Amino acid sequence: MSSEENEPPPEASKLTRTKQRWAREGRFLTGRTARPESERLPPGQHLTRDWPVLDLGDQPAIDLKDWALQIDGAVENPVTLDWAAFQAEPQSAKISDIHCVTSWSRYDNRWTGVATRDLLDLVMPKADAHFVILHSYDRYTTNITLEDFAAEDAIVAHTWDGKPLTREHGGPARLVVPHLYFWKSAKWLKRIEFTTRDAPGFWEVNGYHNRADPWLEQRYSDD
Ligand SMILES: Nc1nc2c(c(=O)[nH]1)N[C@H]1C(S)=C(S)[C@@H](COP(=O)(O)O)O[C@H]1N2
Ligand SMILES: [Mo]
């Protein structure tokens, strides 16, 4: 067979790629397509029932009266939300699985907070904002694409399983991006910065993968 016969026409393949991207982003969907139960655990992961604590060792204590979330960079409407303003944003509940690169996964975590999509509606990223840098109170940083940030089940969570998120797990508020390894889910979130250029964060400059898709086992940067 000639290679032409194997390849879809250019326009069809472009559309296919676009649709695949929408599927990944959950674009236009109200819920994600369920995976078969047998495929729920990504490759190389094992299931845990407890919830391990992982961080750089400094667990900052942030009083709610001192807490603020700054959302700025390449956006039309930068904001700084104090705790009351954050609570006044539309509240969402999401149930998702955690996949940590150290190989544990934990199913059915019940988060409450503000969906990233509602934060996007609030600040309105500019057309050339393609990346999001998360900055935390412990000076941790991590980077994701705008598309990954905008996933339907991504949330800035203040509550886990009906209780305020504990300090060790990133309270007052943390990001949760369930479809990426958990190091992308910044605890003690302080600032969400939209950028036109990517800027690798703490683990990303220390040998870890820039994207971190657990289904593709994107653990290390030389993968
Ligand atoms: N601010 C901050 N966020 C962070 C980290 C960190 O050190 N600081 N560690 C990351 C890593 S490597 C993991 S696995 C998860 C762990 O979250 P947990 O302690 O709630 O399980 O938080 C991520 N978010
Ligand atoms: Mo981690």
PDB file of C-alpha atoms and ligand atoms in Angstrom:
ATOM      1  CA  MET A   1       0.000   0.000   0.000  1.00  0.00           C
ATOM      2  CA  SER A   2       1.191   3.488  -0.684  1.00  0.00           C
ATOM      3  CA  SER A   3       1.514   5.819   2.262  1.00  0.00           C
ATOM      4  CA  GLU A   4      -1.188   8.004   0.728  1.00  0.00           C
ATOM      5  CA  GLU A   5      -3.718   5.222   1.133  1.00  0.00           C
ATOM      6  CA  ASN A   6      -2.909   4.965   4.830  1.00  0.00           C
ATOM      7  CA  GLU A   7      -3.279   8.640   5.530  1.00  0.00           C
ATOM      8  CA  PRO A   8      -6.618  10.361   5.871  1.00  0.00           C
ATOM      9  CA  PRO A   9      -6.986  13.484   3.727  1.00  0.00           C
ATOM     10  CA  PRO A  10      -5.256  16.465   5.420  1.00  0.00           C
ATOM     11  CA  GLU A  11      -8.491  18.237   6.287  1.00  0.00           C
ATOM     12  CA  ALA A  12     -10.013  15.144   7.851  1.00  0.00           C
ATOM     13  CA  SER A  13      -6.914  14.548   9.960  1.00  0.00           C
ATOM     14  CA  LYS A  14      -6.893  18.143  11.158  1.00  0.00           C
ATOM     15  CA  LEU A  15     -10.534  17.819  12.172  1.00  0.00           C
ATOM     16  CA  THR A  16      -9.773  14.528  13.852  1.00  0.00           C
ATOM     17  CA  ARG A  17      -6.974  16.095  15.845  1.00  0.00           C
ATOM     18  CA  THR A  18      -9.201  18.973  16.856  1.00  0.00           C
ATOM     19  CA  LYS A  19     -11.935  16.602  17.963  1.00  0.00           C
ATOM     20  CA  GLN A  20      -9.457  14.490  19.894  1.00  0.00           C
ATOM     21  CA  ARG A  21      -8.312  17.627  21.660  1.00  0.00           C
ATOM     22  CA  TRP A  22     -11.878  18.551  22.521  1.00  0.00           C
ATOM     23  CA  ALA A  23     -12.410  15.070  23.865  1.00  0.00           C
ATOM     24  CA  ARG A  24      -9.343  15.401  26.070  1.00  0.00           C
ATOM     25  CA  GLU A  25     -10.484  18.769  27.324  1.00  0.00           C
ATOM     26  CA  GLY A  26     -14.012  17.572  27.809  1.00  0.00           C
ATOM     27  CA  ARG A  27     -15.031  20.485  25.618  1.00  0.00           C
ATOM     28  CA  PHE A  28     -18.770  20.973  25.183  1.00  0.00           C
ATOM     29  CA  LEU A  29     -19.462  18.182  27.636  1.00  0.00           C
ATOM     30  CA  THR A  30     -21.110  18.444  31.030  1.00  0.00           C
ATOM     31  CA  GLY A  31     -19.381  15.310  32.310  1.00  0.00           C
ATOM     32  CA  ARG A  32     -16.399  13.226  31.314  1.00  0.00           C
ATOM     33  CA  THR A  33     -16.865   9.964  29.480  1.00  0.00           C
ATOM     34  CA  ALA A  34     -16.530   7.164  32.000  1.00  0.00           C
ATOM     35  CA  ARG A  35     -13.638   4.765  31.490  1.00  0.00           C
ATOM     36  CA  PRO A  36     -14.386   1.071  31.927  1.00  0.00           C
ATOM     37  CA  GLU A  37     -13.665   0.076  35.533  1.00  0.00           C
ATOM     38  CA  SER A  38     -10.842  -2.190  34.333  1.00  0.00           C
ATOM     39  CA  GLU A  39      -9.067   0.856  32.883  1.00  0.00           C
ATOM     40  CA  ARG A  40      -9.588   3.136  35.837  1.00  0.00           C
ATOM     41  CA  LEU A  41      -6.098   2.599  37.287  1.00  0.00           C
ATOM     42  CA  PRO A  42      -3.366   4.117  35.075  1.00  0.00           C
ATOM     43  CA  PRO A  43      -0.325   2.001  34.164  1.00  0.00           C
ATOM     44  CA  GLY A  44       2.201   1.473  36.961  1.00  0.00           C
ATOM     45  CA  GLN A  45      -0.166   2.727  39.699  1.00  0.00           C
ATOM     46  CA  HIS A  46      -1.525   0.906  42.750  1.00  0.00           C
ATOM     47  CA  LEU A  47      -4.618   1.748  44.722  1.00  0.00           C
ATOM     48  CA  THR A  48      -4.458   3.159  48.243  1.00  0.00           C
ATOM     49  CA  ARG A  49      -7.323   3.811  50.645  1.00  0.00           C
ATOM     50  CA  ASP A  50      -5.488   6.298  52.864  1.00  0.00           C
ATOM     51  CA  TRP A  51      -4.325   9.679  51.585  1.00  0.00           C
ATOM     52  CA  PRO A  52      -0.531  10.178  51.754  1.00  0.00           C
ATOM     53  CA  VAL A  53       0.900  13.659  52.369  1.00  0.00           C
ATOM     54  CA  LEU A  54       3.612  14.812  49.949  1.00  0.00           C
ATOM     55  CA  ASP A  55       5.271  18.212  49.795  1.00  0.00           C
ATOM     56  CA  LEU A  56       8.618  19.930  50.218  1.00  0.00           C
ATOM     57  CA  GLY A  57       8.311  19.826  54.007  1.00  0.00           C
ATOM     58  CA  ASP A  58       7.163  23.372  54.687  1.00  0.00           C
ATOM     59  CA  GLN A  59       3.408  23.330  55.361  1.00  0.00           C
ATOM     60  CA  PRO A  60       2.486  26.999  55.658  1.00  0.00           C
ATOM     61  CA  ALA A  61      -0.256  27.980  58.112  1.00  0.00           C
ATOM     62  CA  ILE A  62      -2.391  30.638  56.439  1.00  0.00           C
ATOM     63  CA  ASP A  63      -5.078  32.307  58.503  1.00  0.00           C
ATOM     64  CA  LEU A  64      -8.275  32.879  56.518  1.00  0.00           C
ATOM     65  CA  LYS A  65      -8.112  36.599  57.295  1.00  0.00           C
ATOM     66  CA  ASP A  66      -4.646  36.765  55.683  1.00  0.00           C
ATOM     67  CA  TRP A  67      -5.477  34.464  52.760  1.00  0.00           C
ATOM     68  CA  ALA A  68      -5.866  35.860  49.234  1.00  0.00           C
ATOM     69  CA  LEU A  69      -5.840  34.355  45.761  1.00  0.00           C
ATOM     70  CA  GLN A  70      -4.310  36.557  43.104  1.00  0.00           C
ATOM     71  CA  ILE A  71      -5.300  35.771  39.496  1.00  0.00           C
ATOM     72  CA  ASP A  72      -3.388  37.836  36.972  1.00  0.00           C
ATOM     73  CA  GLY A  73      -1.006  37.928  34.018  1.00  0.00           C
ATOM     74  CA  ALA A  74      -2.380  37.743  30.475  1.00  0.00           C
ATOM     75  CA  VAL A  75      -6.025  38.315  31.431  1.00  0.00           C
ATOM     76  CA  GLU A  76      -8.583  41.034  30.722  1.00  0.00           C
ATOM     77  CA  ASN A  77      -9.713  41.308  34.314  1.00  0.00           C
ATOM     78  CA  PRO A  78      -7.069  40.552  36.970  1.00  0.00           C
ATOM     79  CA  VAL A  79      -8.491  39.995  40.455  1.00  0.00           C
ATOM     80  CA  THR A  80      -7.369  39.383  44.003  1.00  0.00           C
ATOM     81  CA  LEU A  81      -9.956  37.390  45.930  1.00  0.00           C
ATOM     82  CA  ASP A  82     -10.008  37.453  49.712  1.00  0.00           C
ATOM     83  CA  TRP A  83     -11.688  34.531  51.478  1.00  0.00           C
ATOM     84  CA  ALA A  84     -15.164  36.116  51.394  1.00  0.00           C
ATOM     85  CA  ALA A  85     -14.854  36.973  47.693  1.00  0.00           C
ATOM     86  CA  PHE A  86     -13.642  33.444  46.925  1.00  0.00           C
ATOM     87  CA  GLN A  87     -16.639  31.988  48.773  1.00  0.00           C
ATOM     88  CA  ALA A  88     -18.933  34.357  46.850  1.00  0.00           C
ATOM     89  CA  GLU A  89     -17.848  32.843  43.534  1.00  0.00           C
ATOM     90  CA  PRO A  90     -20.067  30.029  42.124  1.00  0.00           C
ATOM     91  CA  GLN A  91     -19.407  26.859  44.131  1.00  0.00           C
ATOM     92  CA  SER A  92     -19.045  23.445  42.489  1.00  0.00           C
ATOM     93  CA  ALA A  93     -18.655  19.869  43.661  1.00  0.00           C
ATOM     94  CA  LYS A  94     -16.497  17.353  41.722  1.00  0.00           C
ATOM     95  CA  ILE A  95     -15.630  13.717  42.394  1.00  0.00           C
ATOM     96  CA  SER A  96     -12.322  12.563  40.953  1.00  0.00           C
ATOM     97  CA  ASP A  97      -9.415  10.136  41.294  1.00  0.00           C
ATOM     98  CA  ILE A  98      -5.909  11.128  42.422  1.00  0.00           C
ATOM     99  CA  HIS A  99      -2.862   9.712  40.625  1.00  0.00           C
ATOM    100  CA  CYS A 100       0.473  10.514  42.278  1.00  0.00           C
ATOM    101  CA  VAL A 101       3.704   9.968  40.348  1.00  0.00           C
ATOM    102  CA  THR A 102       5.095   8.046  43.346  1.00  0.00           C
ATOM    103  CA  SER A 103       2.623   5.370  42.140  1.00  0.00           C
ATOM    104  CA  TRP A 104      -0.349   5.591  44.490  1.00  0.00           C
ATOM    105  CA  SER A 105      -3.824   6.371  43.258  1.00  0.00           C
ATOM    106  CA  ARG A 106      -6.869   7.174  45.367  1.00  0.00           C
ATOM    107  CA  TYR A 107     -10.392   6.920  43.984  1.00  0.00           C
ATOM    108  CA  ASP A 108     -13.512   9.039  44.527  1.00  0.00           C
ATOM    109  CA  ASN A 109     -12.216  12.179  46.198  1.00  0.00           C
ATOM    110  CA  ARG A 110     -15.084  14.573  46.791  1.00  0.00           C
ATOM    111  CA  TRP A 111     -13.998  18.198  46.312  1.00  0.00           C
ATOM    112  CA  THR A 112     -15.916  21.428  46.775  1.00  0.00           C
ATOM    113  CA  GLY A 113     -14.669  24.807  45.637  1.00  0.00           C
ATOM    114  CA  VAL A 114     -14.624  27.054  42.585  1.00  0.00           C
ATOM    115  CA  ALA A 115     -14.365  25.342  39.195  1.00  0.00           C
ATOM    116  CA  THR A 116     -11.450  26.602  37.121  1.00  0.00           C
ATOM    117  CA  ARG A 117     -13.942  27.327  34.322  1.00  0.00           C
ATOM    118  CA  ASP A 118     -15.729  29.799  36.577  1.00  0.00           C
ATOM    119  CA  LEU A 119     -12.390  31.469  37.363  1.00  0.00           C
ATOM    120  CA  LEU A 120     -11.742  31.704  33.607  1.00  0.00           C
ATOM    121  CA  ASP A 121     -15.131  33.394  33.143  1.00  0.00           C
ATOM    122  CA  LEU A 122     -14.152  35.850  35.855  1.00  0.00           C
ATOM    123  CA  VAL A 123     -10.697  36.907  34.627  1.00  0.00           C
ATOM    124  CA  MET A 124     -11.044  36.229  30.874  1.00  0.00           C
ATOM    125  CA  PRO A 125      -7.611  35.120  29.611  1.00  0.00           C
ATOM    126  CA  LYS A 126      -6.347  37.019  26.585  1.00  0.00           C
ATOM    127  CA  ALA A 127      -6.186  35.223  23.218  1.00  0.00           C
ATOM    128  CA  ASP A 128      -2.426  34.617  23.547  1.00  0.00           C
ATOM    129  CA  ALA A 129      -2.557  33.213  27.107  1.00  0.00           C
ATOM    130  CA  HIS A 130      -1.706  29.543  26.556  1.00  0.00           C
ATOM    131  CA  PHE A 131      -0.102  28.628  29.898  1.00  0.00           C
ATOM    132  CA  VAL A 132      -0.912  28.823  33.583  1.00  0.00           C
ATOM    133  CA  ILE A 133       1.695  29.045  36.339  1.00  0.00           C
ATOM    134  CA  LEU A 134       0.534  28.116  39.833  1.00  0.00           C
ATOM    135  CA  HIS A 135       2.317  29.799  42.744  1.00  0.00           C
ATOM    136  CA  SER A 136       1.915  28.584  46.328  1.00  0.00           C
ATOM    137  CA  TYR A 137       2.453  29.973  49.819  1.00  0.00           C
ATOM    138  CA  ASP A 138       5.383  27.545  50.340  1.00  0.00           C
ATOM    139  CA  ARG A 139       6.995  29.031  47.190  1.00  0.00           C
ATOM    140  CA  TYR A 140       6.244  25.869  45.210  1.00  0.00           C
ATOM    141  CA  THR A 141       5.411  26.439  41.556  1.00  0.00           C
ATOM    142  CA  THR A 142       4.038  24.220  38.805  1.00  0.00           C
ATOM    143  CA  ASN A 143       2.961  24.858  35.212  1.00  0.00           C
ATOM    144  CA  ILE A 144       0.111  23.553  33.066  1.00  0.00           C
ATOM    145  CA  THR A 145      -1.444  24.531  29.759  1.00  0.00           C
ATOM    146  CA  LEU A 146      -4.585  26.631  29.642  1.00  0.00           C
ATOM    147  CA  GLU A 147      -6.358  23.617  28.102  1.00  0.00           C
ATOM    148  CA  ASP A 148      -5.424  21.405  31.043  1.00  0.00           C
ATOM    149  CA  PHE A 149      -6.375  24.127  33.523  1.00  0.00           C
ATOM    150  CA  ALA A 150      -9.772  24.452  31.805  1.00  0.00           C
ATOM    151  CA  ALA A 151     -10.648  20.746  32.185  1.00  0.00           C
ATOM    152  CA  GLU A 152     -14.240  20.186  33.195  1.00  0.00           C
ATOM    153  CA  ASP A 153     -13.329  18.527  36.515  1.00  0.00           C
ATOM    154  CA  ALA A 154     -10.530  20.922  37.535  1.00  0.00           C
ATOM    155  CA  ILE A 155     -11.286  22.915  40.683  1.00  0.00           C
ATOM    156  CA  VAL A 156      -9.723  25.205  43.268  1.00  0.00           C
ATOM    157  CA  ALA A 157     -10.904  23.206  46.266  1.00  0.00           C
ATOM    158  CA  HIS A 158     -11.401  24.365  49.863  1.00  0.00           C
ATOM    159  CA  THR A 159     -13.333  21.282  51.012  1.00  0.00           C
ATOM    160  CA  TRP A 160     -12.626  17.547  50.828  1.00  0.00           C
ATOM    161  CA  ASP A 161     -15.251  14.973  51.720  1.00  0.00           C
ATOM    162  CA  GLY A 162     -17.461  17.683  53.215  1.00  0.00           C
ATOM    163  CA  LYS A 163     -14.770  19.008  55.561  1.00  0.00           C
ATOM    164  CA  PRO A 164     -12.443  22.006  55.208  1.00  0.00           C
ATOM    165  CA  LEU A 165      -9.248  20.945  53.438  1.00  0.00           C
ATOM    166  CA  THR A 166      -6.625  20.320  56.107  1.00  0.00           C
ATOM    167  CA  ARG A 167      -3.405  22.271  56.213  1.00  0.00           C
ATOM    168  CA  GLU A 168      -1.295  19.191  55.361  1.00  0.00           C
ATOM    169  CA  HIS A 169      -3.338  18.640  52.201  1.00  0.00           C
ATOM    170  CA  GLY A 170      -3.052  22.261  51.083  1.00  0.00           C
ATOM    171  CA  GLY A 171      -5.771  24.194  52.912  1.00  0.00           C
ATOM    172  CA  PRO A 172      -7.144  26.831  52.864  1.00  0.00           C
ATOM    173  CA  ALA A 173      -7.330  26.090  49.113  1.00  0.00           C
ATOM    174  CA  ARG A 174      -5.523  23.971  46.537  1.00  0.00           C
ATOM    175  CA  LEU A 175      -5.793  23.297  42.850  1.00  0.00           C
ATOM    176  CA  VAL A 176      -7.028  19.870  41.734  1.00  0.00           C
ATOM    177  CA  VAL A 177      -6.396  18.824  38.110  1.00  0.00           C
ATOM    178  CA  PRO A 178      -7.397  15.158  38.232  1.00  0.00           C
ATOM    179  CA  HIS A 179      -6.296  14.112  34.744  1.00  0.00           C
ATOM    180  CA  LEU A 180      -2.613  14.935  35.456  1.00  0.00           C
ATOM    181  CA  TYR A 181      -0.202  13.527  38.058  1.00  0.00           C
ATOM    182  CA  PHE A 182      -0.908  15.113  41.423  1.00  0.00           C
ATOM    183  CA  TRP A 183       2.232  17.289  41.570  1.00  0.00           C
ATOM    184  CA  LYS A 184       0.400  19.597  39.129  1.00  0.00           C
ATOM    185  CA  SER A 185      -2.266  20.149  41.801  1.00  0.00           C
ATOM    186  CA  ALA A 186      -0.679  22.970  43.782  1.00  0.00           C
ATOM    187  CA  LYS A 187      -1.432  23.015  47.518  1.00  0.00           C
ATOM    188  CA  TRP A 188      -1.690  26.307  49.515  1.00  0.00           C
ATOM    189  CA  LEU A 189      -2.544  28.106  46.300  1.00  0.00           C
ATOM    190  CA  LYS A 190      -1.627  31.791  46.300  1.00  0.00           C
ATOM    191  CA  ARG A 191      -1.511  32.969  42.724  1.00  0.00           C
ATOM    192  CA  ILE A 192      -2.754  31.806  39.321  1.00  0.00           C
ATOM    193  CA  GLU A 193      -0.669  33.477  36.636  1.00  0.00           C
ATOM    194  CA  PHE A 194      -1.683  33.307  32.967  1.00  0.00           C
ATOM    195  CA  THR A 195       1.223  33.563  30.534  1.00  0.00           C
ATOM    196  CA  THR A 196       1.962  33.555  26.832  1.00  0.00           C
ATOM    197  CA  ARG A 197       5.088  31.418  27.357  1.00  0.00           C
ATOM    198  CA  ASP A 198       5.533  28.234  29.336  1.00  0.00           C
ATOM    199  CA  ALA A 199       7.650  28.387  32.506  1.00  0.00           C
ATOM    200  CA  PRO A 200       8.517  25.000  34.041  1.00  0.00           C
ATOM    201  CA  GLY A 201       7.934  24.820  37.800  1.00  0.00           C
ATOM    202  CA  PHE A 202       9.716  23.167  40.715  1.00  0.00           C
ATOM    203  CA  TRP A 203       9.435  19.492  39.711  1.00  0.00           C
ATOM    204  CA  GLU A 204       9.448  20.259  36.002  1.00  0.00           C
ATOM    205  CA  VAL A 205      12.988  21.669  36.250  1.00  0.00           C
ATOM    206  CA  ASN A 206      13.982  18.755  38.510  1.00  0.00           C
ATOM    207  CA  GLY A 207      13.525  15.915  36.047  1.00  0.00           C
ATOM    208  CA  TYR A 208       9.765  15.543  35.929  1.00  0.00           C
ATOM    209  CA  HIS A 209       7.633  15.626  32.811  1.00  0.00           C
ATOM    210  CA  ASN A 210       6.244  18.947  31.632  1.00  0.00           C
ATOM    211  CA  ARG A 211       2.721  17.606  30.955  1.00  0.00           C
ATOM    212  CA  ALA A 212       2.352  14.678  33.432  1.00  0.00           C
ATOM    213  CA  ASP A 213      -0.423  12.595  31.852  1.00  0.00           C
ATOM    214  CA  PRO A 214      -0.727   9.416  34.003  1.00  0.00           C
ATOM    215  CA  TRP A 215      -2.406   7.477  31.167  1.00  0.00           C
ATOM    216  CA  LEU A 216       0.717   8.034  29.045  1.00  0.00           C
ATOM    217  CA  GLU A 217       3.016   7.485  32.067  1.00  0.00           C
ATOM    218  CA  GLN A 218       4.584  10.906  31.566  1.00  0.00           C
ATOM    219  CA  ARG A 219       6.585  10.700  34.786  1.00  0.00           C
ATOM    220  CA  TYR A 220      10.057  11.990  33.873  1.00  0.00           C
ATOM    221  CA  SER A 221      11.241  14.632  31.485  1.00  0.00           C
ATOM    222  CA  ASP A 222      13.195  12.192  29.292  1.00  0.00           C
ATOM    223  CA  ASP A 223      10.078  10.041  28.677  1.00  0.00           C
TER     224      ASP A 223
HETATM  225  N1  LIG B   1       2.385  24.015  47.303  1.00  0.00           N
HETATM  226  C1  LIG B   1       2.721  22.757  47.063  1.00  0.00           C
HETATM  227  N2  LIG B   1       1.881  22.015  46.339  1.00  0.00           N
HETATM  228  C2  LIG B   1       2.171  20.736  46.081  1.00  0.00           C
HETATM  229  C3  LIG B   1       3.382  20.162  46.534  1.00  0.00           C
HETATM  230  C4  LIG B   1       4.262  20.991  47.287  1.00  0.00           C
HETATM  231  O1  LIG B   1       5.338  20.582  47.735  1.00  0.00           O
HETATM  232  N3  LIG B   1       3.887  22.279  47.540  1.00  0.00           N
HETATM  233  N4  LIG B   1       3.657  18.856  46.241  1.00  0.00           N
HETATM  234  C5  LIG B   1       2.942  18.255  45.098  1.00  0.00           C
HETATM  235  C6  LIG B   1       3.083  16.825  45.069  1.00  0.00           C
HETATM  236  S1  LIG B   1       4.565  16.211  44.549  1.00  0.00           S
HETATM  237  C7  LIG B   1       2.033  15.999  45.338  1.00  0.00           C
HETATM  238  S2  LIG B   1       2.136  14.319  45.088  1.00  0.00           S
HETATM  239  C8  LIG B   1       0.754  16.507  45.902  1.00  0.00           C
HETATM  240  C9  LIG B   1       0.460  15.827  47.212  1.00  0.00           C
HETATM  241  O2  LIG B   1      -0.760  16.276  47.753  1.00  0.00           O
HETATM  242  P1  LIG B   1      -1.244  15.644  49.121  1.00  0.00           P
HETATM  243  O3  LIG B   1      -0.174  15.890  50.150  1.00  0.00           O
HETATM  244  O4  LIG B   1      -2.533  16.312  49.452  1.00  0.00           O
HETATM  245  O5  LIG B   1      -1.432  14.163  48.866  1.00  0.00           O
HETATM  246  O6  LIG B   1       0.796  17.900  46.112  1.00  0.00           O
HETATM  247  C10 LIG B   1       1.470  18.612  45.101  1.00  0.00           C
HETATM  248  N5  LIG B   1       1.276  20.013  45.363  1.00  0.00           N
HETATM  249 MO    MO B   2       4.189  13.907  44.139  1.00  0.00          MO
END
